[in-house]
Coordinates of C-alpha atoms in Angstrom, one line a residue:
Chain A
M420 CA -52.4 -57.6 -33.6
T421 CA -54.5 -57.5 -30.4
A422 CA -56.4 -60.5 -29.1
A423 CA -59.7 -58.8 -29.8
A424 CA -58.7 -58.0 -33.4
A425 CA -57.5 -61.5 -33.8
S426 CA -60.7 -63.1 -32.6
A427 CA -62.7 -60.7 -34.8
N428 CA -60.5 -61.8 -37.7
V429 CA -61.2 -65.4 -37.0
A430 CA -64.9 -64.8 -36.7
S431 CA -65.0 -63.0 -40.0
A432 CA -62.9 -65.6 -41.7
A433 CA -65.1 -68.4 -40.3
R434 CA -68.5 -66.8 -41.3
P435 CA -68.3 -67.1 -45.1
R436 CA -66.9 -70.6 -44.8
R437 CA -69.8 -71.9 -42.8
R438 CA -72.1 -72.5 -45.8
P439 CA -70.1 -75.0 -47.8
R440 CA -69.2 -76.8 -44.6
V441 CA -72.9 -77.3 -43.8
R442 CA -73.5 -78.5 -47.3
N443 CA -71.3 -81.6 -47.0
V444 CA -72.3 -82.6 -43.6
G445 CA -73.6 -86.0 -44.7
P446 CA -70.5 -87.1 -46.7
R447 CA -68.3 -85.8 -43.9
A448 CA -70.1 -87.7 -41.2
F449 CA -70.0 -90.8 -43.4
L450 CA -66.2 -90.5 -43.8
V451 CA -65.7 -90.0 -40.1
L452 CA -67.9 -93.0 -39.2
L453 CA -66.2 -95.2 -41.8
I454 CA -62.7 -94.3 -40.5
L455 CA -63.8 -94.9 -37.0
F456 CA -65.3 -98.3 -38.0
L457 CA -62.0 -99.2 -39.7
F458 CA -59.5 -98.0 -37.2
A459 CA -61.2 -97.7 -33.8
P460 CA -61.1 -101.5 -33.2
L461 CA -57.3 -101.5 -33.8
F462 CA -57.0 -98.4 -31.6
V463 CA -58.8 -100.2 -28.7
V464 CA -56.2 -103.0 -28.9
V465 CA -53.3 -100.6 -28.9
L466 CA -54.8 -98.7 -26.0
F467 CA -55.4 -101.7 -23.8
S468 CA -51.9 -103.0 -24.6
F469 CA -50.7 -100.1 -22.3
N470 CA -53.2 -100.9 -19.6
A471 CA -51.7 -101.2 -16.1
T472 CA -54.3 -103.8 -15.1
A473 CA -55.6 -106.9 -16.8
S474 CA -59.2 -105.6 -17.1
L475 CA -60.7 -104.8 -20.6
S476 CA -63.1 -102.1 -19.7
F477 CA -63.1 -98.3 -19.8
P478 CA -62.1 -96.2 -17.9
I479 CA -58.4 -97.4 -18.0
P480 CA -56.9 -97.0 -14.5
G481 CA -53.4 -96.4 -15.6
F482 CA -50.7 -97.1 -18.2
S483 CA -47.7 -99.3 -18.2
L484 CA -45.4 -101.3 -20.4
R485 CA -45.7 -104.5 -18.4
W486 CA -47.4 -106.5 -21.1
Y487 CA -44.7 -105.7 -23.5
D488 CA -42.1 -106.9 -21.0
K489 CA -44.1 -110.0 -20.5
V490 CA -44.5 -110.8 -24.2
L491 CA -40.9 -110.0 -25.2
D492 CA -39.7 -112.4 -22.5
D493 CA -41.7 -115.1 -24.0
R494 CA -39.6 -117.5 -26.1
E495 CA -42.4 -118.7 -28.2
V496 CA -43.2 -115.1 -29.2
V497 CA -39.6 -114.2 -29.9
A498 CA -39.2 -117.3 -32.1
A499 CA -42.4 -116.5 -34.0
L500 CA -41.3 -112.9 -34.5
G501 CA -38.1 -114.2 -36.0
R502 CA -40.0 -116.5 -38.4
S503 CA -42.3 -113.7 -39.4
A504 CA -39.4 -111.4 -40.1
I505 CA -37.7 -114.1 -42.3
A506 CA -40.9 -114.8 -44.2
A507 CA -41.5 -111.1 -44.8
F508 CA -38.0 -110.5 -45.9
I509 CA -37.9 -113.4 -48.4
T510 CA -41.4 -112.6 -49.7
G511 CA -40.3 -109.0 -50.2
I512 CA -37.2 -109.9 -52.1
A513 CA -38.7 -112.8 -54.2
G514 CA -42.1 -111.0 -54.8
G515 CA -40.4 -107.8 -55.7
A516 CA -37.9 -109.5 -58.1
I517 CA -40.4 -111.7 -59.8
G518 CA -42.9 -108.9 -59.8
I519 CA -40.8 -106.2 -61.4
L520 CA -39.6 -108.5 -64.2
A521 CA -43.2 -109.5 -64.9
A522 CA -44.4 -105.9 -64.8
L523 CA -41.8 -104.9 -67.3
G524 CA -42.8 -107.9 -69.4
I525 CA -46.5 -106.9 -69.3
Q526 CA -45.5 -103.4 -70.3
G527 CA -43.9 -104.6 -73.4
L528 CA -46.7 -106.8 -74.5
P529 CA -49.0 -105.8 -77.4
P530 CA -52.1 -104.1 -76.0
R531 CA -54.3 -107.1 -76.9
W532 CA -52.4 -109.4 -74.6
K533 CA -51.8 -106.8 -71.9
G534 CA -55.4 -106.8 -70.6
A535 CA -55.6 -110.6 -70.6
V536 CA -52.3 -111.0 -68.7
Q537 CA -53.3 -108.3 -66.3
T538 CA -56.5 -110.1 -65.5
V539 CA -54.7 -113.5 -65.1
V540 CA -52.3 -112.2 -62.6
L541 CA -55.2 -111.2 -60.3
I542 CA -56.3 -114.8 -60.0
P543 CA -54.5 -115.6 -56.7
I544 CA -56.4 -112.8 -55.0
A545 CA -59.6 -114.3 -56.3
T546 CA -58.7 -117.7 -55.0
P547 CA -59.7 -118.4 -51.4
A548 CA -56.6 -118.5 -49.2
L549 CA -58.0 -121.6 -47.7
L550 CA -57.6 -123.4 -51.0
L551 CA -54.1 -122.1 -51.6
G552 CA -53.1 -123.1 -48.0
I553 CA -54.3 -126.7 -48.1
G554 CA -53.3 -127.0 -51.8
I555 CA -49.7 -126.0 -51.0
A556 CA -49.6 -128.2 -47.9
I557 CA -50.7 -131.3 -49.7
Y558 CA -48.6 -130.5 -52.8
F559 CA -45.3 -130.5 -50.8
N560 CA -46.5 -133.5 -48.9
R561 CA -47.0 -135.4 -52.2
L562 CA -43.6 -134.2 -53.5
G563 CA -42.2 -135.8 -50.4
I564 CA -40.8 -132.6 -48.9
K565 CA -41.1 -132.6 -45.1
P566 CA -40.4 -129.8 -42.6
P567 CA -38.9 -127.2 -42.2
R568 CA -42.3 -125.9 -43.2
L569 CA -41.8 -122.2 -43.1
P570 CA -40.6 -122.2 -46.8
M571 CA -44.0 -123.7 -47.8
A572 CA -45.8 -120.8 -46.2
I573 CA -43.4 -118.4 -47.8
A574 CA -44.1 -120.0 -51.2
G575 CA -47.7 -119.2 -50.6
H576 CA -47.0 -115.7 -49.4
V577 CA -45.1 -114.8 -52.6
L578 CA -48.0 -116.1 -54.6
L579 CA -50.5 -114.0 -52.7
A580 CA -48.2 -110.9 -52.9
L581 CA -47.5 -111.1 -56.6
P582 CA -50.9 -109.7 -57.8
F583 CA -50.5 -106.7 -55.4
V584 CA -46.9 -106.2 -56.6
L585 CA -48.0 -106.4 -60.2
L586 CA -50.9 -104.1 -59.7
T587 CA -48.8 -101.3 -58.2
M588 CA -45.9 -101.9 -60.5
T589 CA -47.8 -101.8 -63.7
A590 CA -49.6 -98.7 -62.5
A591 CA -46.3 -97.1 -61.7
L592 CA -44.7 -98.1 -65.1
E593 CA -47.7 -96.6 -67.0
R594 CA -46.5 -93.3 -65.7
F595 CA -42.9 -93.5 -66.7
R596 CA -41.6 -91.8 -69.7
F597 CA -40.0 -94.7 -71.5
S598 CA -39.3 -92.3 -74.4
L599 CA -36.2 -91.4 -72.4
L600 CA -35.0 -94.9 -72.9
E601 CA -35.5 -94.7 -76.7
A602 CA -33.7 -91.3 -76.7
A603 CA -30.8 -92.8 -74.8
R604 CA -30.6 -95.7 -77.3
D605 CA -30.8 -93.4 -80.2
L606 CA -28.0 -91.3 -78.8
G607 CA -25.8 -94.4 -78.8
A608 CA -26.1 -95.7 -75.3
S609 CA -25.7 -99.5 -75.0
R610 CA -28.7 -101.5 -73.8
A611 CA -27.0 -102.1 -70.4
R612 CA -26.1 -98.5 -70.0
A613 CA -29.6 -97.3 -70.9
F614 CA -31.0 -99.7 -68.3
W615 CA -28.7 -98.6 -65.5
T616 CA -28.9 -94.9 -66.1
I617 CA -32.6 -94.6 -67.0
T618 CA -34.8 -97.6 -66.3
F619 CA -33.2 -98.6 -63.0
P620 CA -33.4 -95.2 -61.2
L621 CA -36.9 -94.6 -62.7
V622 CA -38.2 -97.9 -61.5
L623 CA -36.3 -98.2 -58.2
P624 CA -38.9 -96.5 -55.9
A625 CA -41.7 -98.5 -57.3
V626 CA -39.7 -101.7 -56.9
L627 CA -39.0 -100.8 -53.3
G628 CA -42.6 -100.0 -52.6
A629 CA -43.7 -103.3 -54.2
A630 CA -41.2 -105.3 -52.1
L631 CA -42.4 -103.6 -49.0
L632 CA -46.0 -104.4 -50.0
A633 CA -45.1 -108.0 -50.5
A634 CA -43.5 -108.0 -47.0
A635 CA -46.6 -106.5 -45.5
V636 CA -48.8 -109.2 -47.2
S637 CA -46.5 -111.9 -45.7
I638 CA -46.4 -110.5 -42.2
D639 CA -50.1 -110.2 -42.0
E640 CA -51.0 -113.5 -43.7
F641 CA -52.7 -116.1 -41.5
I642 CA -54.5 -118.8 -43.4
I643 CA -51.7 -120.2 -45.6
A644 CA -49.3 -120.0 -42.7
F645 CA -51.9 -121.9 -40.6
F646 CA -52.0 -124.9 -42.8
N647 CA -48.3 -125.0 -43.6
T648 CA -46.2 -124.0 -40.6
G649 CA -48.0 -125.9 -37.9
S650 CA -46.3 -125.5 -34.5
D651 CA -43.4 -123.5 -35.9
G652 CA -45.8 -120.7 -36.6
T653 CA -45.5 -117.0 -37.5
L654 CA -46.7 -114.2 -35.2
P655 CA -50.4 -114.4 -36.4
L656 CA -50.5 -118.1 -35.5
V657 CA -49.3 -117.4 -32.0
I658 CA -52.0 -114.9 -31.6
Y659 CA -54.6 -117.3 -33.0
S660 CA -53.6 -120.1 -30.7
R661 CA -53.7 -117.8 -27.7
I662 CA -57.0 -116.0 -28.4
R663 CA -59.1 -119.0 -27.3
R664 CA -57.4 -119.3 -23.9
V665 CA -58.6 -117.2 -20.9
I666 CA -58.3 -113.5 -21.3
D667 CA -54.6 -112.8 -21.7
P668 CA -53.8 -109.0 -21.7
G669 CA -50.3 -109.9 -23.1
L670 CA -52.2 -110.6 -26.3
N671 CA -53.0 -106.9 -26.7
A672 CA -49.2 -106.1 -26.7
L673 CA -48.6 -109.0 -29.1
A674 CA -51.3 -107.8 -31.5
T675 CA -50.0 -104.3 -31.3
I676 CA -46.5 -105.4 -32.2
L677 CA -47.9 -107.3 -35.3
L678 CA -50.1 -104.3 -36.1
V679 CA -47.2 -101.8 -36.0
A680 CA -45.1 -104.1 -38.2
T681 CA -47.7 -104.5 -40.9
T682 CA -48.9 -100.9 -40.7
L683 CA -45.3 -99.6 -41.0
L684 CA -44.6 -101.7 -44.0
A685 CA -48.0 -100.8 -45.6
V686 CA -47.5 -97.1 -45.0
L687 CA -44.0 -97.2 -46.5
A688 CA -45.2 -99.2 -49.4
A689 CA -48.3 -97.0 -50.1
R690 CA -46.1 -93.9 -49.8
T691 CA -43.4 -95.0 -52.1
T692 CA -45.9 -96.2 -54.7
T693 CA -48.4 -93.4 -54.6
A694 CA -46.2 -90.5 -53.7
R695 CA -45.2 -89.2 -57.1
R696 CA -47.1 -89.0 -60.3
Chain B
M1306 CA -49.2 -102.4 -92.0
A1307 CA -49.2 -104.7 -94.9
G1308 CA -47.7 -103.5 -98.2
G1309 CA -45.3 -100.9 -96.9
S1310 CA -41.9 -100.4 -98.5
G1311 CA -39.7 -103.5 -97.7
R1312 CA -36.8 -102.6 -95.4
P1313 CA -38.0 -100.3 -92.7
L1314 CA -41.1 -102.5 -92.2
T1315 CA -39.0 -105.7 -91.7
A1316 CA -36.8 -103.8 -89.3
G1317 CA -39.8 -102.7 -87.4
V1318 CA -41.3 -106.1 -87.4
R1319 CA -38.0 -107.5 -86.2
A1320 CA -37.7 -105.0 -83.4
E1321 CA -41.3 -105.7 -82.4
R1322 CA -40.6 -109.4 -82.3
G1323 CA -37.5 -108.8 -80.3
R1324 CA -39.5 -106.7 -77.8
L1325 CA -42.0 -109.5 -77.5
L1326 CA -39.3 -112.1 -76.8
V1327 CA -37.9 -109.9 -74.1
S1328 CA -41.4 -109.5 -72.6
I1329 CA -41.9 -113.2 -72.6
A1330 CA -38.5 -113.8 -71.0
Q1331 CA -39.4 -111.2 -68.3
L1332 CA -42.7 -112.9 -67.7
T1333 CA -41.2 -116.4 -67.5
P1334 CA -40.2 -116.4 -63.8
A1335 CA -43.7 -115.3 -62.8
L1336 CA -45.4 -117.8 -65.1
A1337 CA -43.1 -120.6 -63.8
Y1338 CA -43.9 -119.6 -60.3
F1339 CA -47.6 -119.6 -61.0
A1340 CA -47.4 -123.0 -62.6
L1341 CA -45.3 -124.5 -59.7
F1342 CA -47.0 -123.0 -56.7
Y1343 CA -50.5 -122.2 -58.0
V1344 CA -51.6 -124.6 -60.7
G1345 CA -49.6 -127.5 -59.3
P1346 CA -51.1 -127.4 -55.8
L1347 CA -54.6 -126.9 -57.0
L1348 CA -54.3 -129.8 -59.4
V1349 CA -53.0 -132.0 -56.6
L1350 CA -55.8 -130.8 -54.5
V1351 CA -58.4 -131.9 -57.1
Y1352 CA -56.6 -135.2 -57.6
I1353 CA -56.6 -135.9 -53.8
S1354 CA -60.3 -135.1 -53.7
F1355 CA -61.0 -138.2 -55.8
L1356 CA -58.9 -140.5 -53.6
T1357 CA -60.2 -142.8 -50.8
F1358 CA -59.4 -142.2 -47.2
R1359 CA -58.6 -145.5 -45.5
N1360 CA -56.6 -146.1 -42.3
F1361 CA -55.3 -142.6 -42.4
Q1362 CA -53.9 -143.1 -45.9
F1363 CA -55.1 -141.7 -49.2
V1364 CA -55.4 -144.5 -51.6
E1365 CA -56.7 -145.2 -55.1
P1366 CA -59.2 -146.1 -56.6
L1367 CA -60.4 -142.7 -57.8
S1368 CA -64.1 -142.2 -57.1
F1369 CA -66.7 -139.6 -56.6
N1370 CA -67.5 -140.9 -53.1
N1371 CA -66.1 -137.8 -51.3
Y1372 CA -68.3 -135.5 -53.5
A1373 CA -71.3 -137.7 -53.0
N1374 CA -70.6 -137.4 -49.3
V1375 CA -70.4 -133.6 -49.5
V1376 CA -73.5 -133.2 -51.6
T1377 CA -75.8 -135.6 -49.6
S1378 CA -74.7 -134.8 -46.1
E1379 CA -77.3 -132.7 -44.3
T1380 CA -74.6 -131.2 -42.0
F1381 CA -72.5 -130.1 -44.9
R1382 CA -75.5 -128.6 -46.7
V1383 CA -76.3 -126.5 -43.6
L1384 CA -72.6 -125.3 -43.5
F1385 CA -72.6 -124.5 -47.2
S1386 CA -75.8 -122.5 -47.1
R1387 CA -74.7 -120.6 -44.0
T1388 CA -71.3 -119.8 -45.6
V1389 CA -72.9 -118.6 -48.8
L1390 CA -75.6 -116.5 -47.1
L1391 CA -73.4 -114.8 -44.6
S1392 CA -70.7 -114.2 -47.2
L1393 CA -73.2 -112.8 -49.6
L1394 CA -74.6 -110.5 -46.9
S1395 CA -71.1 -109.4 -45.9
A1396 CA -70.0 -108.8 -49.5
V1397 CA -73.1 -106.7 -50.3
L1398 CA -72.7 -104.7 -47.1
A1399 CA -69.0 -104.1 -47.8
I1400 CA -69.9 -102.8 -51.3
A1401 CA -72.8 -100.7 -49.9
I1402 CA -70.2 -99.0 -47.7
A1403 CA -67.3 -98.9 -50.2
Y1404 CA -69.3 -97.4 -53.0
P1405 CA -70.5 -94.2 -51.3
F1406 CA -67.0 -93.9 -49.8
T1407 CA -65.4 -94.0 -53.2
Y1408 CA -68.0 -91.6 -54.6
I1409 CA -67.4 -89.2 -51.8
I1410 CA -63.6 -89.2 -52.1
T1411 CA -63.7 -88.9 -55.9
F1412 CA -66.4 -86.3 -56.4
V1413 CA -67.2 -84.6 -53.1
F1414 CA -63.7 -84.1 -51.7
P1415 CA -61.4 -84.7 -54.7
G1416 CA -58.7 -82.7 -53.0
R1417 CA -58.4 -85.2 -50.2
S1418 CA -59.0 -88.4 -52.2
R1419 CA -55.3 -89.3 -52.2
S1420 CA -54.9 -89.3 -48.4
L1421 CA -58.2 -91.0 -47.8
Y1422 CA -57.4 -93.7 -50.4
F1423 CA -54.0 -94.1 -48.7
L1424 CA -55.8 -94.8 -45.4
I1425 CA -57.8 -97.5 -47.1
L1426 CA -54.6 -99.1 -48.4
V1427 CA -53.2 -99.0 -44.9
A1428 CA -56.3 -100.6 -43.5
L1429 CA -56.2 -103.3 -46.2
F1430 CA -52.7 -104.4 -45.4
G1431 CA -52.8 -103.9 -41.7
G1432 CA -54.0 -106.5 -39.3
Y1433 CA -56.3 -109.3 -40.5
L1434 CA -56.0 -111.3 -37.3
V1435 CA -55.5 -108.2 -35.1
R1436 CA -58.9 -107.0 -36.3
I1437 CA -60.6 -110.3 -35.4
Y1438 CA -58.9 -110.1 -32.0
A1439 CA -60.0 -106.5 -31.6
W1440 CA -63.7 -107.4 -32.3
R1441 CA -63.4 -110.2 -29.8
T1442 CA -62.0 -107.7 -27.3
I1443 CA -64.8 -105.3 -28.0
L1444 CA -67.8 -107.7 -28.3
G1445 CA -66.8 -110.4 -25.8
V1446 CA -68.5 -111.2 -22.5
E1447 CA -65.6 -109.7 -20.6
G1448 CA -65.0 -107.3 -23.5
V1449 CA -65.0 -103.5 -23.8
I1450 CA -68.7 -103.0 -24.5
N1451 CA -69.9 -105.2 -21.7
G1452 CA -67.2 -104.1 -19.3
T1453 CA -67.9 -100.5 -19.8
L1454 CA -71.6 -100.9 -19.7
M1455 CA -71.3 -102.8 -16.4
T1456 CA -68.9 -100.2 -14.9
L1457 CA -71.4 -97.5 -15.8
G1458 CA -74.1 -99.6 -14.2
V1459 CA -76.3 -99.7 -17.3
I1460 CA -76.4 -103.5 -17.2
E1461 CA -75.9 -106.0 -14.4
E1462 CA -75.0 -109.1 -16.4
P1463 CA -72.8 -109.1 -19.5
I1464 CA -74.7 -109.4 -22.8
R1465 CA -73.6 -112.7 -24.2
E1466 CA -75.4 -112.6 -27.5
I1467 CA -73.3 -109.9 -29.2
L1468 CA -70.3 -112.2 -29.5
N1469 CA -70.5 -115.8 -30.8
G1470 CA -73.1 -115.4 -33.4
P1471 CA -73.8 -114.4 -37.0
F1472 CA -73.9 -110.7 -36.0
A1473 CA -70.3 -110.6 -34.8
V1474 CA -69.2 -112.6 -37.9
V1475 CA -70.8 -110.2 -40.3
V1476 CA -69.6 -107.1 -38.5
S1477 CA -66.0 -108.1 -38.5
M1478 CA -66.2 -109.6 -42.0
V1479 CA -67.5 -106.3 -43.4
N1480 CA -64.8 -104.5 -41.4
F1481 CA -62.2 -106.6 -43.1
L1482 CA -63.8 -106.5 -46.6
V1483 CA -64.5 -102.8 -47.0
P1484 CA -60.9 -101.9 -48.0
L1485 CA -60.8 -104.8 -50.5
A1486 CA -64.1 -103.6 -52.0
V1487 CA -62.8 -100.0 -52.3
L1488 CA -59.8 -100.9 -54.4
P1489 CA -61.5 -102.0 -57.7
I1490 CA -64.5 -99.6 -57.3
Y1491 CA -62.0 -96.7 -56.9
A1492 CA -60.1 -97.8 -60.0
A1493 CA -63.4 -97.9 -62.0
M1494 CA -64.6 -94.6 -60.6
Q1495 CA -61.6 -92.8 -62.0
N1496 CA -63.0 -93.4 -65.4
V1497 CA -66.1 -91.4 -64.7
S1498 CA -65.5 -87.8 -65.6
P1499 CA -67.2 -85.2 -63.3
G1500 CA -68.3 -83.4 -66.5
V1501 CA -70.6 -86.3 -67.4
I1502 CA -72.3 -86.1 -64.0
E1503 CA -72.7 -82.3 -64.2
A1504 CA -74.2 -82.6 -67.6
A1505 CA -76.7 -85.2 -66.5
R1506 CA -77.6 -83.0 -63.5
D1507 CA -77.9 -79.9 -65.7
L1508 CA -80.3 -81.8 -67.9
G1509 CA -82.5 -82.3 -64.9
S1510 CA -81.6 -85.8 -63.6
S1511 CA -82.0 -86.4 -59.9
R1512 CA -79.0 -87.6 -57.9
L1513 CA -80.5 -91.1 -57.8
Q1514 CA -81.0 -91.1 -61.6
V1515 CA -77.4 -89.9 -62.1
T1516 CA -76.2 -92.8 -60.0
R1517 CA -78.5 -95.3 -61.6
R1518 CA -78.1 -94.2 -65.3
V1519 CA -74.7 -92.6 -65.5
I1520 CA -72.3 -93.7 -62.8
L1521 CA -73.4 -97.3 -62.0
P1522 CA -73.1 -98.5 -65.6
L1523 CA -69.6 -97.1 -65.9
V1524 CA -68.3 -98.5 -62.6
L1525 CA -70.2 -101.8 -62.8
P1526 CA -67.1 -103.8 -63.8
G1527 CA -65.3 -102.5 -60.7
V1528 CA -68.3 -103.2 -58.5
L1529 CA -68.4 -106.8 -59.8
V1530 CA -64.7 -107.3 -59.2
A1531 CA -65.2 -106.0 -55.7
F1532 CA -68.1 -108.4 -55.2
A1533 CA -66.0 -111.3 -56.4
F1534 CA -63.1 -110.4 -54.2
C1535 CA -65.2 -109.9 -51.1
F1536 CA -67.5 -112.9 -51.6
I1537 CA -64.6 -115.2 -52.3
A1538 CA -62.5 -113.9 -49.3
A1539 CA -65.5 -114.3 -47.0
A1540 CA -66.6 -117.7 -48.2
G1541 CA -63.1 -119.1 -47.9
D1542 CA -62.5 -117.7 -44.4
F1543 CA -62.4 -119.8 -41.2
A1544 CA -60.7 -117.6 -38.7
I1545 CA -63.6 -115.1 -38.3
P1546 CA -66.3 -117.7 -37.8
A1547 CA -64.0 -119.7 -35.5
L1548 CA -63.1 -116.8 -33.3
L1549 CA -66.3 -114.8 -33.4
G1550 CA -69.1 -117.1 -34.5
G1551 CA -69.2 -119.4 -31.5
V1552 CA -70.6 -122.9 -31.9
E1553 CA -73.7 -121.8 -33.8
S1554 CA -72.2 -120.3 -36.9
P1555 CA -69.2 -122.3 -38.3
F1556 CA -68.5 -121.9 -42.1
I1557 CA -67.5 -124.7 -44.4
G1558 CA -63.9 -123.5 -43.9
N1559 CA -64.1 -124.6 -40.3
Q1560 CA -65.3 -128.0 -41.3
I1561 CA -62.4 -128.3 -43.8
Q1562 CA -60.0 -127.3 -41.1
F1563 CA -61.6 -129.9 -38.8
Q1564 CA -61.3 -132.7 -41.4
I1565 CA -57.6 -131.8 -41.9
G1566 CA -56.6 -131.1 -38.3
Q1567 CA -58.6 -133.6 -36.4
T1568 CA -59.3 -136.6 -38.7
S1569 CA -56.6 -136.0 -41.3
N1570 CA -59.2 -136.8 -43.9
W1571 CA -57.5 -134.8 -46.7
P1572 CA -59.6 -136.3 -49.5
L1573 CA -62.9 -135.2 -48.0
A1574 CA -61.5 -131.8 -47.1
A1575 CA -60.2 -131.4 -50.7
A1576 CA -63.6 -132.4 -52.0
M1577 CA -65.3 -129.8 -49.8
A1578 CA -62.8 -127.1 -50.9
T1579 CA -63.3 -128.0 -54.6
T1580 CA -67.1 -127.9 -54.1
L1581 CA -66.7 -124.6 -52.4
I1582 CA -64.8 -123.0 -55.2
A1583 CA -67.2 -124.4 -57.8
L1584 CA -70.1 -123.0 -55.9
V1585 CA -68.4 -119.6 -55.4
V1586 CA -67.5 -119.3 -59.1
L1587 CA -71.1 -120.2 -60.1
I1588 CA -72.6 -117.6 -57.8
V1589 CA -70.2 -114.9 -58.9
A1590 CA -70.9 -115.6 -62.5
G1591 CA -74.7 -115.6 -61.8
V1592 CA -74.5 -112.3 -60.0
A1593 CA -72.4 -110.8 -62.8
L1594 CA -74.9 -112.0 -65.4
V1595 CA -77.9 -110.6 -63.5
A1596 CA -76.2 -107.3 -62.7
R1597 CA -75.3 -106.8 -66.4
R1598 CA -78.9 -107.3 -67.4
V1599 CA -80.3 -105.0 -64.7
I1600 CA -77.8 -102.2 -64.9
R1601 CA -77.1 -100.7 -68.3

């Protein structure tokens, strides 16, 4: 095909499509603006984390990785990264395990109770994190449990993660064909065998997704960690304590690291739980 | 079910009962966890709020003194009203953005609704504090907007008013709340069939009428849940007002944090937190009541 023919082709293909495109200009513009509103601020932080100088204005004179070097040499940051990773890991495992059991339990309830239980599990999302944070702090204090305090924050993170885990898990379980399970039992499979050959592989991706979601909630969580971990803080706490100081370009790198960690977990979680229907 | 022939029925009932027991067993860890780490802490918090703070100790007798302090103090009243007003505004704005978004991805571009919803999920779980920091970077005196405007020569002096005030608080609050509002509204919108909308349009309803008479009544529960989530999250926040509100616009959360961090007055902080949740619940219930009356 010659270039002229190709461009004529493109033109004729474009013409009939113009009308519907014009029709939805409003909605399209709205979507673009909203996505910009949601993601542009994050993009700005990422962009300036690669800035060669310390200034925070456009145009950017050049790019470098110096702020990452600086931040990763920082002991406080590395320690906080470790604590965040531990908290996320434990929240993922605990939240995923408790959540999958509870989701299976909800699945087996009579319809009348199902709705009520599904509403009750949302309560932690509808409780200000501030209340949970200070509640958990004073609770452990009254129980006479003193530092290490990271476990207190983790206890709160699991609580916050459970509603999200249950929401995604129950939605996923609704889509499964549990008739397969009955068929296997009817054909003489033992309860254990039916579980391992049918339920387990069916549920596994959703469980993984839910665990990743719980980990994402933990890594991103600030308020509960603030009231419980104190000076042995997680990554968001380090960022919070440094924000008020004079402009520190290293913060952009730090924020980007946190952002990449949460986004990665969130993307993986959203993909594993929404991918198949 | 009653009055069937004996044996299969009892077997069925027994199987059902067995299933229920399994369900309860499966729910036990979650319920225990809930009791230990949710109900327990909140009960302790309420108990503490009745204690007396003396010489950095919390001691009995139990009294309503902390609550009296919270209710009568002029400072606290200002904090409570600012918290409620700015949180209401933020929640309403978040819904005003989330609702059309959900409508558009469900009915205008249904083919792309999945990937757009996915983006919202990513936004929801990605970067609470990073977002706040980003808005500080953007709106600050030495921030992106001021820096760029000054480089371009549009302004000589940085504009100080854009950061450290209610404006910055509401903008970043809405930014953080929109994904939270989308979740329940999206779930509710999936129950509206496009056929119903088309039918209403064919019968001569305007777009506005369709929204008001057909869609809104159907998605109202979702919108109300979204309102509750957003309003509660905003009213209980302290990081956004602390980092973007400057000295003029602290929330009650900042005062609670101050009482705990600076004076260790846990009983007073607990009373403020309990008052806050009571106020929030009342307002959410009131809004739900009014909305149910108006929209049907």
